[in-house]
Each structure stands twice: as structure tokens, then as C-alpha cells.
PDB file of C-alpha atoms in Angstrom:
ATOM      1  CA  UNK A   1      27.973   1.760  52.879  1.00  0.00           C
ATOM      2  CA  UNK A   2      24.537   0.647  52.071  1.00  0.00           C
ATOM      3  CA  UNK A   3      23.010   4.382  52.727  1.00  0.00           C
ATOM      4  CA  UNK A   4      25.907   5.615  50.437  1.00  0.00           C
ATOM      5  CA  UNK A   5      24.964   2.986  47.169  1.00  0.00           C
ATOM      6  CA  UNK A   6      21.646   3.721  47.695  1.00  0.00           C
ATOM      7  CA  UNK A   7      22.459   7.611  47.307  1.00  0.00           C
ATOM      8  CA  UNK A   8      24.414   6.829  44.303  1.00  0.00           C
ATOM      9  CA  UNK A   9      21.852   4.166  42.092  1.00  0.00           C
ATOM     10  CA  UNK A  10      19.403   7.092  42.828  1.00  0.00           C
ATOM     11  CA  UNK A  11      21.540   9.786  41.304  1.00  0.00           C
ATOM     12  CA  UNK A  12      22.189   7.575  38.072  1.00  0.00           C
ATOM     13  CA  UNK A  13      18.525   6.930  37.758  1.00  0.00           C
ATOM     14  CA  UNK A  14      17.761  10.735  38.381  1.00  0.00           C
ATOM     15  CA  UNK A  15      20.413  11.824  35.711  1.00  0.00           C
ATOM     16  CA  UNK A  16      18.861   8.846  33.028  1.00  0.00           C
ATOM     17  CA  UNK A  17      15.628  10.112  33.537  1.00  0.00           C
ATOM     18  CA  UNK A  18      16.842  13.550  33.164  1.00  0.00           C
ATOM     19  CA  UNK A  19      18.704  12.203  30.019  1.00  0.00           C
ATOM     20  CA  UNK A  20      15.678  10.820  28.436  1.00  0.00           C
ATOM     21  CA  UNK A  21      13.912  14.244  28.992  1.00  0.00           C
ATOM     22  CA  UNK A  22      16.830  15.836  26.296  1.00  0.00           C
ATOM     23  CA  UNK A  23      17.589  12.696  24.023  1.00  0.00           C
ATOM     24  CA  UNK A  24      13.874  11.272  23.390  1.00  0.00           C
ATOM     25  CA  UNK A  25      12.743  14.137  21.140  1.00  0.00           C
ATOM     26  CA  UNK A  26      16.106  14.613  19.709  1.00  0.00           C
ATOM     27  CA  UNK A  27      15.737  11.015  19.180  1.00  0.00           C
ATOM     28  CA  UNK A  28      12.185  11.222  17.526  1.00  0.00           C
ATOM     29  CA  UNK A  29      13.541  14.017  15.613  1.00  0.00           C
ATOM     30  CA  UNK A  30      15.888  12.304  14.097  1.00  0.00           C
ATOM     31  CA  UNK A  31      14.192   9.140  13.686  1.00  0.00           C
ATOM     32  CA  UNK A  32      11.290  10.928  11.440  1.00  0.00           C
ATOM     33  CA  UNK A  33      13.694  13.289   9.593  1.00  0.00           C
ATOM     34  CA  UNK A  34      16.431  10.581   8.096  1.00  0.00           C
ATOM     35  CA  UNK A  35      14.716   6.993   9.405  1.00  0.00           C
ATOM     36  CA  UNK A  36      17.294   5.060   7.175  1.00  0.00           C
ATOM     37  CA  UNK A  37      19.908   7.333   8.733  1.00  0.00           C
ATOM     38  CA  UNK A  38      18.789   6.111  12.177  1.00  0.00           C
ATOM     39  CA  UNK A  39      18.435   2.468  11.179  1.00  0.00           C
ATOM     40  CA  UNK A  40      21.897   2.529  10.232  1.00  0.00           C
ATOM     41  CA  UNK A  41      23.051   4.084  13.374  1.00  0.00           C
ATOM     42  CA  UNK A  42      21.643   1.203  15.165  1.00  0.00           C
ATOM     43  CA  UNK A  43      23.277  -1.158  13.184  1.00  0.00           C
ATOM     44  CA  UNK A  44      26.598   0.730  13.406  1.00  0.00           C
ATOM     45  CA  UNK A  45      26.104   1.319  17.906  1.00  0.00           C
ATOM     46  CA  UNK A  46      25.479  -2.847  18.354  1.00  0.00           C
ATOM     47  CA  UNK A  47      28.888  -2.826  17.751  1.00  0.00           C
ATOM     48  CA  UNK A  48      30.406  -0.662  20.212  1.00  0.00           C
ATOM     49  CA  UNK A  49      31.572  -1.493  23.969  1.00  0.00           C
ATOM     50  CA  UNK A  50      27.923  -1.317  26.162  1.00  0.00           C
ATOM     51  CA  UNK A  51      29.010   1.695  27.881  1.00  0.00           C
ATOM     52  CA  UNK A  52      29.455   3.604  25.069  1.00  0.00           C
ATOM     53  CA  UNK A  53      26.490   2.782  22.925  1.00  0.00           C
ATOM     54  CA  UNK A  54      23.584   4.915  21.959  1.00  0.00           C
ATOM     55  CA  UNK A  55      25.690   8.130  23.976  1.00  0.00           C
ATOM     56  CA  UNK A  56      23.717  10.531  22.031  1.00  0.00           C
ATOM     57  CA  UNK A  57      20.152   8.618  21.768  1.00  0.00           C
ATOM     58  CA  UNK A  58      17.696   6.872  23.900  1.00  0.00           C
ATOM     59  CA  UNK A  59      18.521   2.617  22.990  1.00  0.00           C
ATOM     60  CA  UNK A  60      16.025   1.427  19.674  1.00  0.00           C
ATOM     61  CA  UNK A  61      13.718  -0.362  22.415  1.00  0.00           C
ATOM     62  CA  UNK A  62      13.481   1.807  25.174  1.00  0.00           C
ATOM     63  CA  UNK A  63      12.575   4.217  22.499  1.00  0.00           C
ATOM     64  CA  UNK A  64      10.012   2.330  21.213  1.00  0.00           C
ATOM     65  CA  UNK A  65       8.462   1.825  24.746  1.00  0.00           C
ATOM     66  CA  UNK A  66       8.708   5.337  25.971  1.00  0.00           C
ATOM     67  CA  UNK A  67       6.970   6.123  22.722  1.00  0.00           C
ATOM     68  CA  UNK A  68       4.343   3.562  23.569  1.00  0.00           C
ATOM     69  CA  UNK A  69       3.621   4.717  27.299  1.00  0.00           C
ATOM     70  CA  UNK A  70       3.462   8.561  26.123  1.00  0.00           C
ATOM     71  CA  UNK A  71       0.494   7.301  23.505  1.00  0.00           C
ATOM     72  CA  UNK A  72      -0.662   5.679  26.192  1.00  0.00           C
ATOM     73  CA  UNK A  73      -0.975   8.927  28.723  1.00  0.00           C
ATOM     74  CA  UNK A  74      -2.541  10.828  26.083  1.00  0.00           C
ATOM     75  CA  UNK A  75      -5.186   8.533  25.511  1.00  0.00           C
ATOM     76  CA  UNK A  76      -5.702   8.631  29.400  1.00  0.00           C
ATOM     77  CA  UNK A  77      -5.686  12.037  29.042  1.00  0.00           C
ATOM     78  CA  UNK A  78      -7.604  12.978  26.461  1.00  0.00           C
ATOM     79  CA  UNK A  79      -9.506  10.433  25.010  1.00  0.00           C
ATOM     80  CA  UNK A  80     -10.552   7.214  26.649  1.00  0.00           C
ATOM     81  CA  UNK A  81     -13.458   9.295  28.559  1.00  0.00           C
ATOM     82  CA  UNK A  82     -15.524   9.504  25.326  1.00  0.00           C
ATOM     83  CA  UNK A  83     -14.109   6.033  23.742  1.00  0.00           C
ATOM     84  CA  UNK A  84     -17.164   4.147  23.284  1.00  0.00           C
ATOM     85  CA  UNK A  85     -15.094   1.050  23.772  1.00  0.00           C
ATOM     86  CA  UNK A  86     -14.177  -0.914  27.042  1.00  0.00           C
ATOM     87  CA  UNK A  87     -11.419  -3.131  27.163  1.00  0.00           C
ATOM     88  CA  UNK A  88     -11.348  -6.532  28.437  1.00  0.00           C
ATOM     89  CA  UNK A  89     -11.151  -7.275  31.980  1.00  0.00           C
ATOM     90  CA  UNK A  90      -7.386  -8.738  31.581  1.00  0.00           C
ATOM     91  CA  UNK A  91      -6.339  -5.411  29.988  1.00  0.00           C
ATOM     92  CA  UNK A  92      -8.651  -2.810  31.989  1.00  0.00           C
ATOM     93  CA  UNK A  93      -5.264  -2.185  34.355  1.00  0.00           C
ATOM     94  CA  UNK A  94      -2.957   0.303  32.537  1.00  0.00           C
ATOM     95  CA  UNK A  95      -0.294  -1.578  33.159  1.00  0.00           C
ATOM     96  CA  UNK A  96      -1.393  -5.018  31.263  1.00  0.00           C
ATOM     97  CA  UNK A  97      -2.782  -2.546  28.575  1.00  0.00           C
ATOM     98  CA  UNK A  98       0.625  -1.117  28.173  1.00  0.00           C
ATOM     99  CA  UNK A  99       2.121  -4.311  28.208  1.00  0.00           C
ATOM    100  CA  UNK A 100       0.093  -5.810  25.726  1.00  0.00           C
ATOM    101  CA  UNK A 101       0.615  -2.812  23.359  1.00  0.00           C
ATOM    102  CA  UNK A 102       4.512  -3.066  24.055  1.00  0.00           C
ATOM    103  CA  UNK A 103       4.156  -6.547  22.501  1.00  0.00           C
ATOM    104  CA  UNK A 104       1.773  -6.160  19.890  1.00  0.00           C
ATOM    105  CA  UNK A 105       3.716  -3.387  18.456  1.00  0.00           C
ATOM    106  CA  UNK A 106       6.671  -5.299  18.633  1.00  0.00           C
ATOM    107  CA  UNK A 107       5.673  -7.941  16.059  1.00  0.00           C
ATOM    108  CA  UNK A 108       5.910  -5.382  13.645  1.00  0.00           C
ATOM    109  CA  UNK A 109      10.008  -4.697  14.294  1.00  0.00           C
ATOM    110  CA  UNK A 110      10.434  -8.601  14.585  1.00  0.00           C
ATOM    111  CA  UNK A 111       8.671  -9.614  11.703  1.00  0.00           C
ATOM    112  CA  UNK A 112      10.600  -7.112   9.470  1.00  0.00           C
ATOM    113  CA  UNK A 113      14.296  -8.424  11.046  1.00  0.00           C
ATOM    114  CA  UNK A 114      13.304 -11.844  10.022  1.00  0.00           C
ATOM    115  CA  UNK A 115      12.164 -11.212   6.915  1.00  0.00           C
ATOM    116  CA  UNK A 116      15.587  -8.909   6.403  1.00  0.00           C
ATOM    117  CA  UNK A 117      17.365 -11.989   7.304  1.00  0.00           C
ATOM    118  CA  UNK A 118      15.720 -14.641   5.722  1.00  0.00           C
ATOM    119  CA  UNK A 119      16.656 -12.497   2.373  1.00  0.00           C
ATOM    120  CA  UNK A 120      20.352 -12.427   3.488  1.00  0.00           C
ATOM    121  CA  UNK A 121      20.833 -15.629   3.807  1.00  0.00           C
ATOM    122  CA  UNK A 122      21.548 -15.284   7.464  1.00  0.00           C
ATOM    123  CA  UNK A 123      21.439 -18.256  10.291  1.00  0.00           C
ATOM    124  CA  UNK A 124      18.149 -16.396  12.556  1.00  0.00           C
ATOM    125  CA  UNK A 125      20.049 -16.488  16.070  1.00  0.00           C
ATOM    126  CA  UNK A 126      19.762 -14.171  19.041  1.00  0.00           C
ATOM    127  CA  UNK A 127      22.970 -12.602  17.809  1.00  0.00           C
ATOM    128  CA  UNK A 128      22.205 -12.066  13.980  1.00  0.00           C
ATOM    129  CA  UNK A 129      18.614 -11.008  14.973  1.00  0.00           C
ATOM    130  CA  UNK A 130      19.375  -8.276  17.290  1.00  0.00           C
ATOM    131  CA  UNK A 131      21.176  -5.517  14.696  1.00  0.00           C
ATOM    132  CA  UNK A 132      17.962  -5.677  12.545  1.00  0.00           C
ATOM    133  CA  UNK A 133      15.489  -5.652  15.281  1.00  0.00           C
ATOM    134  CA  UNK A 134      17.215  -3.162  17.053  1.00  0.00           C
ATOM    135  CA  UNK A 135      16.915  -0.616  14.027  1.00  0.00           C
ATOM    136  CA  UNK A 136      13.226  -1.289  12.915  1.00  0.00           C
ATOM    137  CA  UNK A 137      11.919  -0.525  16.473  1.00  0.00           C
ATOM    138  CA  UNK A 138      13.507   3.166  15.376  1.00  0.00           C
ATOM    139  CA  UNK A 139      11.324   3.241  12.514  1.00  0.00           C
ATOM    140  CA  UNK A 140       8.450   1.441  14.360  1.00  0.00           C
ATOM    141  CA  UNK A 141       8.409   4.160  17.526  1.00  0.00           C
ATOM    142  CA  UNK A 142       7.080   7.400  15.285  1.00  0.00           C
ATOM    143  CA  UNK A 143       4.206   4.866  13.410  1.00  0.00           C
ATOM    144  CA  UNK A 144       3.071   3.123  16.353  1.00  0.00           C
ATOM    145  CA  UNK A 145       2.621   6.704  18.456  1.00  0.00           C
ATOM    146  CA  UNK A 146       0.649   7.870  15.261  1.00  0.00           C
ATOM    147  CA  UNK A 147      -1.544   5.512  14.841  1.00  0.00           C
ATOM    148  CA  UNK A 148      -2.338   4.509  18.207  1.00  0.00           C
ATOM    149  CA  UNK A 149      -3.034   8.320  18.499  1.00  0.00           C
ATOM    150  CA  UNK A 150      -4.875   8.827  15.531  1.00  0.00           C
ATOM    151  CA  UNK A 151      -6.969   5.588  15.971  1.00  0.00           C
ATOM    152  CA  UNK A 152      -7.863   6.591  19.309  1.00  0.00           C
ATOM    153  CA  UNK A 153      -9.093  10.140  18.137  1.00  0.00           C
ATOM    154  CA  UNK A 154     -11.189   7.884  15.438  1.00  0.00           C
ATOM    155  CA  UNK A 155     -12.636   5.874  18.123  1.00  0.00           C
ATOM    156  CA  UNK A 156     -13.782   8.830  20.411  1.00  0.00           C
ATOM    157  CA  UNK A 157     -16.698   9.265  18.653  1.00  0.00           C
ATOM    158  CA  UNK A 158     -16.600  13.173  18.218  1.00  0.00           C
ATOM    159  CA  UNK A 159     -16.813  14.929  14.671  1.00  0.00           C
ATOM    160  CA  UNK A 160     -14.003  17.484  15.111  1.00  0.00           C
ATOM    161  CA  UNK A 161     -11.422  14.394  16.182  1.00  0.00           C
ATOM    162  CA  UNK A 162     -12.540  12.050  13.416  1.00  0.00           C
ATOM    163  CA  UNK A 163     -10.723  14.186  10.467  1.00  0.00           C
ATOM    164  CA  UNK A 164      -7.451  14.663  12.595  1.00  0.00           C
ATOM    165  CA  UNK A 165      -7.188  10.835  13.471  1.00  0.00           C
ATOM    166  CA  UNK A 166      -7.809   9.715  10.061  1.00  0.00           C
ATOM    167  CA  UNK A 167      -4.714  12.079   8.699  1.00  0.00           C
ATOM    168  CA  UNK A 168      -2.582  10.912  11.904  1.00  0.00           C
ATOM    169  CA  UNK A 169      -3.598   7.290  10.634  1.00  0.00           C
ATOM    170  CA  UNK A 170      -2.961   7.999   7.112  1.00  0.00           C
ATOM    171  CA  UNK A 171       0.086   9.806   7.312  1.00  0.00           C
ATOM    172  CA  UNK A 172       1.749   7.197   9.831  1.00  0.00           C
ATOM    173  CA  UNK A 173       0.893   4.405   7.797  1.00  0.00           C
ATOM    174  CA  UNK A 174       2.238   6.547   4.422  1.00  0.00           C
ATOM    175  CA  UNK A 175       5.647   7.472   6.337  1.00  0.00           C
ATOM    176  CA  UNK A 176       5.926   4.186   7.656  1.00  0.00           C
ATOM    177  CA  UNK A 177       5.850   2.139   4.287  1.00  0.00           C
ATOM    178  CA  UNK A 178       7.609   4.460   2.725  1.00  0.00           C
ATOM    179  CA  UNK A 179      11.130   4.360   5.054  1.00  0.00           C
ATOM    180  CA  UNK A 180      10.703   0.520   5.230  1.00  0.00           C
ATOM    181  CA  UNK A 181      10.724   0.775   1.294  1.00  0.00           C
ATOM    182  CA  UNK A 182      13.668   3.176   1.152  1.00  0.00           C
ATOM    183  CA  UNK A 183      15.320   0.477   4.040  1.00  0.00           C
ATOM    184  CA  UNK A 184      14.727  -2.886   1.503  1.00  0.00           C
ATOM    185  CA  UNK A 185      15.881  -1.428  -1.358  1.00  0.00           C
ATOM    186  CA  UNK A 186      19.221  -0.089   0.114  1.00  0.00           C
ATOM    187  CA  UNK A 187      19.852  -2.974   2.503  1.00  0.00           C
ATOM    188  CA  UNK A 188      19.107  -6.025   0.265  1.00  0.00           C
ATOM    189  CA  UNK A 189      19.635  -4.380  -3.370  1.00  0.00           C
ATOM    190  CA  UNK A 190      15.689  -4.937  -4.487  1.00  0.00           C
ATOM    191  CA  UNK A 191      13.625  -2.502  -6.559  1.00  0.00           C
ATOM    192  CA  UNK A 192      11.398  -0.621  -5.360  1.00  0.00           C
ATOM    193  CA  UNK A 193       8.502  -2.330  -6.314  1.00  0.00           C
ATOM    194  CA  UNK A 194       9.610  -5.619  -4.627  1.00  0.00           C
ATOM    195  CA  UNK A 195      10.659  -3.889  -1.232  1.00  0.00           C
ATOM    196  CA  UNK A 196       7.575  -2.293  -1.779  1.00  0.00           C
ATOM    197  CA  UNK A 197       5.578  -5.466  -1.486  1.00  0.00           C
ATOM    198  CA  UNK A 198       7.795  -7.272   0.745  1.00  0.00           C
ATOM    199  CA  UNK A 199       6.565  -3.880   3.246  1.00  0.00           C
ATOM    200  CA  UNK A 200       3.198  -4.243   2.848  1.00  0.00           C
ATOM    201  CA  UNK A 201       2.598  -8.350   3.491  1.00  0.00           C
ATOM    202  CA  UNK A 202       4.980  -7.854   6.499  1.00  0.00           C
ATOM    203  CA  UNK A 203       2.898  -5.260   7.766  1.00  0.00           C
ATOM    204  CA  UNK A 204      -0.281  -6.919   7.288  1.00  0.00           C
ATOM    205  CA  UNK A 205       1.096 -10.240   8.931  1.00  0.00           C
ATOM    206  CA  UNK A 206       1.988  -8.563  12.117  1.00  0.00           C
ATOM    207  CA  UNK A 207      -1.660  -7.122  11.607  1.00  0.00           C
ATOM    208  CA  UNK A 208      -2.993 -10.487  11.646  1.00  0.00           C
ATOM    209  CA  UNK A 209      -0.523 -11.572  14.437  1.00  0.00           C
ATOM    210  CA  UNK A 210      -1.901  -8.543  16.370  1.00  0.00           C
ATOM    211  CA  UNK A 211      -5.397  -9.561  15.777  1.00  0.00           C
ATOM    212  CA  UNK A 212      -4.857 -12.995  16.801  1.00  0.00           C
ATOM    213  CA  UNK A 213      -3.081 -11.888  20.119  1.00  0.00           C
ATOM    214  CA  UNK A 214      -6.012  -9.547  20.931  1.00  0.00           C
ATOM    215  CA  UNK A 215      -8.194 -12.519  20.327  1.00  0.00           C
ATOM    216  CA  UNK A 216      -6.864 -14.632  22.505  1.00  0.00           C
ATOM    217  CA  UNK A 217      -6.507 -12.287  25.280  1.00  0.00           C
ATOM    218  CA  UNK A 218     -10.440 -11.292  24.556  1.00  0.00           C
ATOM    219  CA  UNK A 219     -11.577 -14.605  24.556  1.00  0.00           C
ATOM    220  CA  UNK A 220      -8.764 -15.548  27.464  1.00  0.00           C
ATOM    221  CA  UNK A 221     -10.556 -12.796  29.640  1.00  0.00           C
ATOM    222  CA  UNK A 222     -14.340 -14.006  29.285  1.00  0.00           C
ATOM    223  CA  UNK A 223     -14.907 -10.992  26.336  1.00  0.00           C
ATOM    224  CA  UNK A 224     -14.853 -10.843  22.763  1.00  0.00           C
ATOM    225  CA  UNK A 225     -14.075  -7.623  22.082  1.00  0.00           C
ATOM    226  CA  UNK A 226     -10.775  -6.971  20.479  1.00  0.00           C
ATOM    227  CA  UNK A 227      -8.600  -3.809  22.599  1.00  0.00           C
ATOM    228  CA  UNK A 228      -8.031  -1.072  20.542  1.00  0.00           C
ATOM    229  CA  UNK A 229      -4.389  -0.616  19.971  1.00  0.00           C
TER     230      UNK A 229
END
């Protein structure tokens, strides 16, 4: 009986992985065509039985952390031989690296749920804070691949990479403000200009609250250099 439930949790992880193979770049797909529309989604799936959520995309936050690990194995794979960078001994295993990126890049979705609520008029509880979480890490996925990409192609140190990270970093960071903009003004009812701004010091306090992280982890592991992310 044992042998037999053994079988069968590895034929449901076998046909998930097999799943995320399909739905993960129909996922990002989607996600970088219509972000709002994907936001919404999330909203609109939260409220579904468990079984039956997400049926035709990978979940907002294992999306964002399958987005994070495949940044991460093309770094490995292409990069971090000429990075002129080393990280600290804390984060020099992949797996604390990877972990430490999963929760930097985090911040970003929290900060803009709370500030999303907070404008609402909302009580911030586990319950009300996990519709607008859920949906930013859609819209965070796509930006954080970019730029971790593109600022990893800066940091390599080679003249042919330099131009193509700086357009992955640009055009993240322009795609990025611009569906958070689009997601202000239609969910709370501001202008642009104000959802504009409300984008833009979000972004650069998860910056700092990145910053501050690496830091501490720098200065926690007998280094001072901050990890790239």
C-alpha cells in the first residue's frame, strides 16, 4: 500500500512538472502581452475552490519563483564565469543565492499590495493581502527575469553584452512601470500622473529594502560587498 502511494505522488509530481513545461511560457506570454489582464485573473482565481484554481496557469508565486531560478541557470550558464564579482560567503551556495533573490524580489509584489490597500481603505490581514499580492508577483515575474538578466550581462564585463543588458534593463524597468501605472489608475480610479508616482517611490522603496537586506547579509557574512541581484 505504501509501494502503491509512492507510485502515485510520483506520477502527480511527474505530470506537474510536465504541466509547468506547457503552462509557464503560456503563462509568461500572457503575463507580458495583457499584464492588467493577468492581474485581474488572479484576483478573479483566489476565489475559486483550491482544486480548481489557476487550471490554465502556473499559481502568481510559483511563477514568480520558476522565473527566478531560470534567471538564475542562465547566469550559471552563461555569465557568472566572467562576472568580476564574488558573492558573499553566506550566498556563494546556489541555493541561499536563490533564496535570497526569491525574497528580495518579493518586496517589490508586497510593497505594491500594501500600498494598493492602504489606498482602499482596507484592514492589511493575511486574507485582504493575498488577492493583491498574488497578482503583482504576475507583473513582477517578466521584470525581475529582465533585469536580473540584463544586469548580469552589464556586470560581465564584456563590450558586446554591455549594450544588450542595458536594453534588457531599460526595457524591463519601462514595461514594468508602465503596467503598474495602467494597474493604479484602473484599480483605485487615480490619474495617471499620481499612479505614476505612487509606481515609482514603491519601486524605489523595495530598492532600498533590497539594499538594506543585501547589507545585512554582506556584513552578516564577514563581507561588504552587496550580491548582485
Amino acid at each position: 500500500m505504501d509501494f502503491m502511494r509512492l507510485l502515485k505522488s510520483i506520477e502527480e509530481l511527474l505530470y506537474e512538472l510536465v504541466c509547468w513545461l506547457l503552462f509557464y511560457p503560456l503563462t509568461m506570454w500572457r503575463t507580458l502581452r495583457r499584464p492588467q489582464a493577468m492581474m485581474r485573473y488572479a484576483d478573479v482565481e483566489l476565489g475559486d475552490e483550491v482544486p480548481d484554481q489557476y487550471s490554465d496557469a502556473l499559481s502568481p508565486p510559483l511563477f514568480l519563483l520558476i522565473t527566478l531560478l531560470l534567471a538564475h541557470a542562465m547566469e550559471l550558464g552563461l555569465v557568472r564565469q566572467a562576472a568580476p564579482w564574488s558573492a558573499t560567503s553566506l550566498l556563494a551556495s546556489d541555493s541561499n543565492l536563490l533564496m535570497f533573490r526569491a525574497v528580495a524580489f518579493s518586496i517589490l509584489p508586497l510593497l505594491m499590495a500594501v500600498k494598493l490597500l492602504r489606498h482602499k481603505g482596507a484592514k492589511l490581514t493575511r486574507d485582504t493581502l493575498r488577492p493583491p499580492f498574488f497578482s503583482q508577483c504576475y507583473a513582477t515575474a517578466p521584470f525581475a527575469f529582465a533585469i536580473s538578466l540584463g544586469g548580469q550581462l552589464l556586470l560581465a564585463g564584456h563590450n558586446a553584452f554591455t549594450p544588450v543588458g542595458a536594453v534588457f534593463v531599460a526595457a524591463s524597468i519601462v514595461w514594468y512601470i508602465v503596467a503598474e501605472t495602467r494597474w493604479f489608475v484602473a484599480d483605485l480610479g487615480l490619474s495617471a500622473v499620481r499612479a505614476l508616482l505612487h509606481v515609482v517611490v514603491t519601486i524605489l522603496q523595495a530598492l532600498l529594502a533590497m539594499v538594506v537586506t543585501s547589507v545585512i547579509i554582506a556584513y552578516a557574512s564577514g563581507a561588504v560587498r552587496v550580491p548582485a541581484l
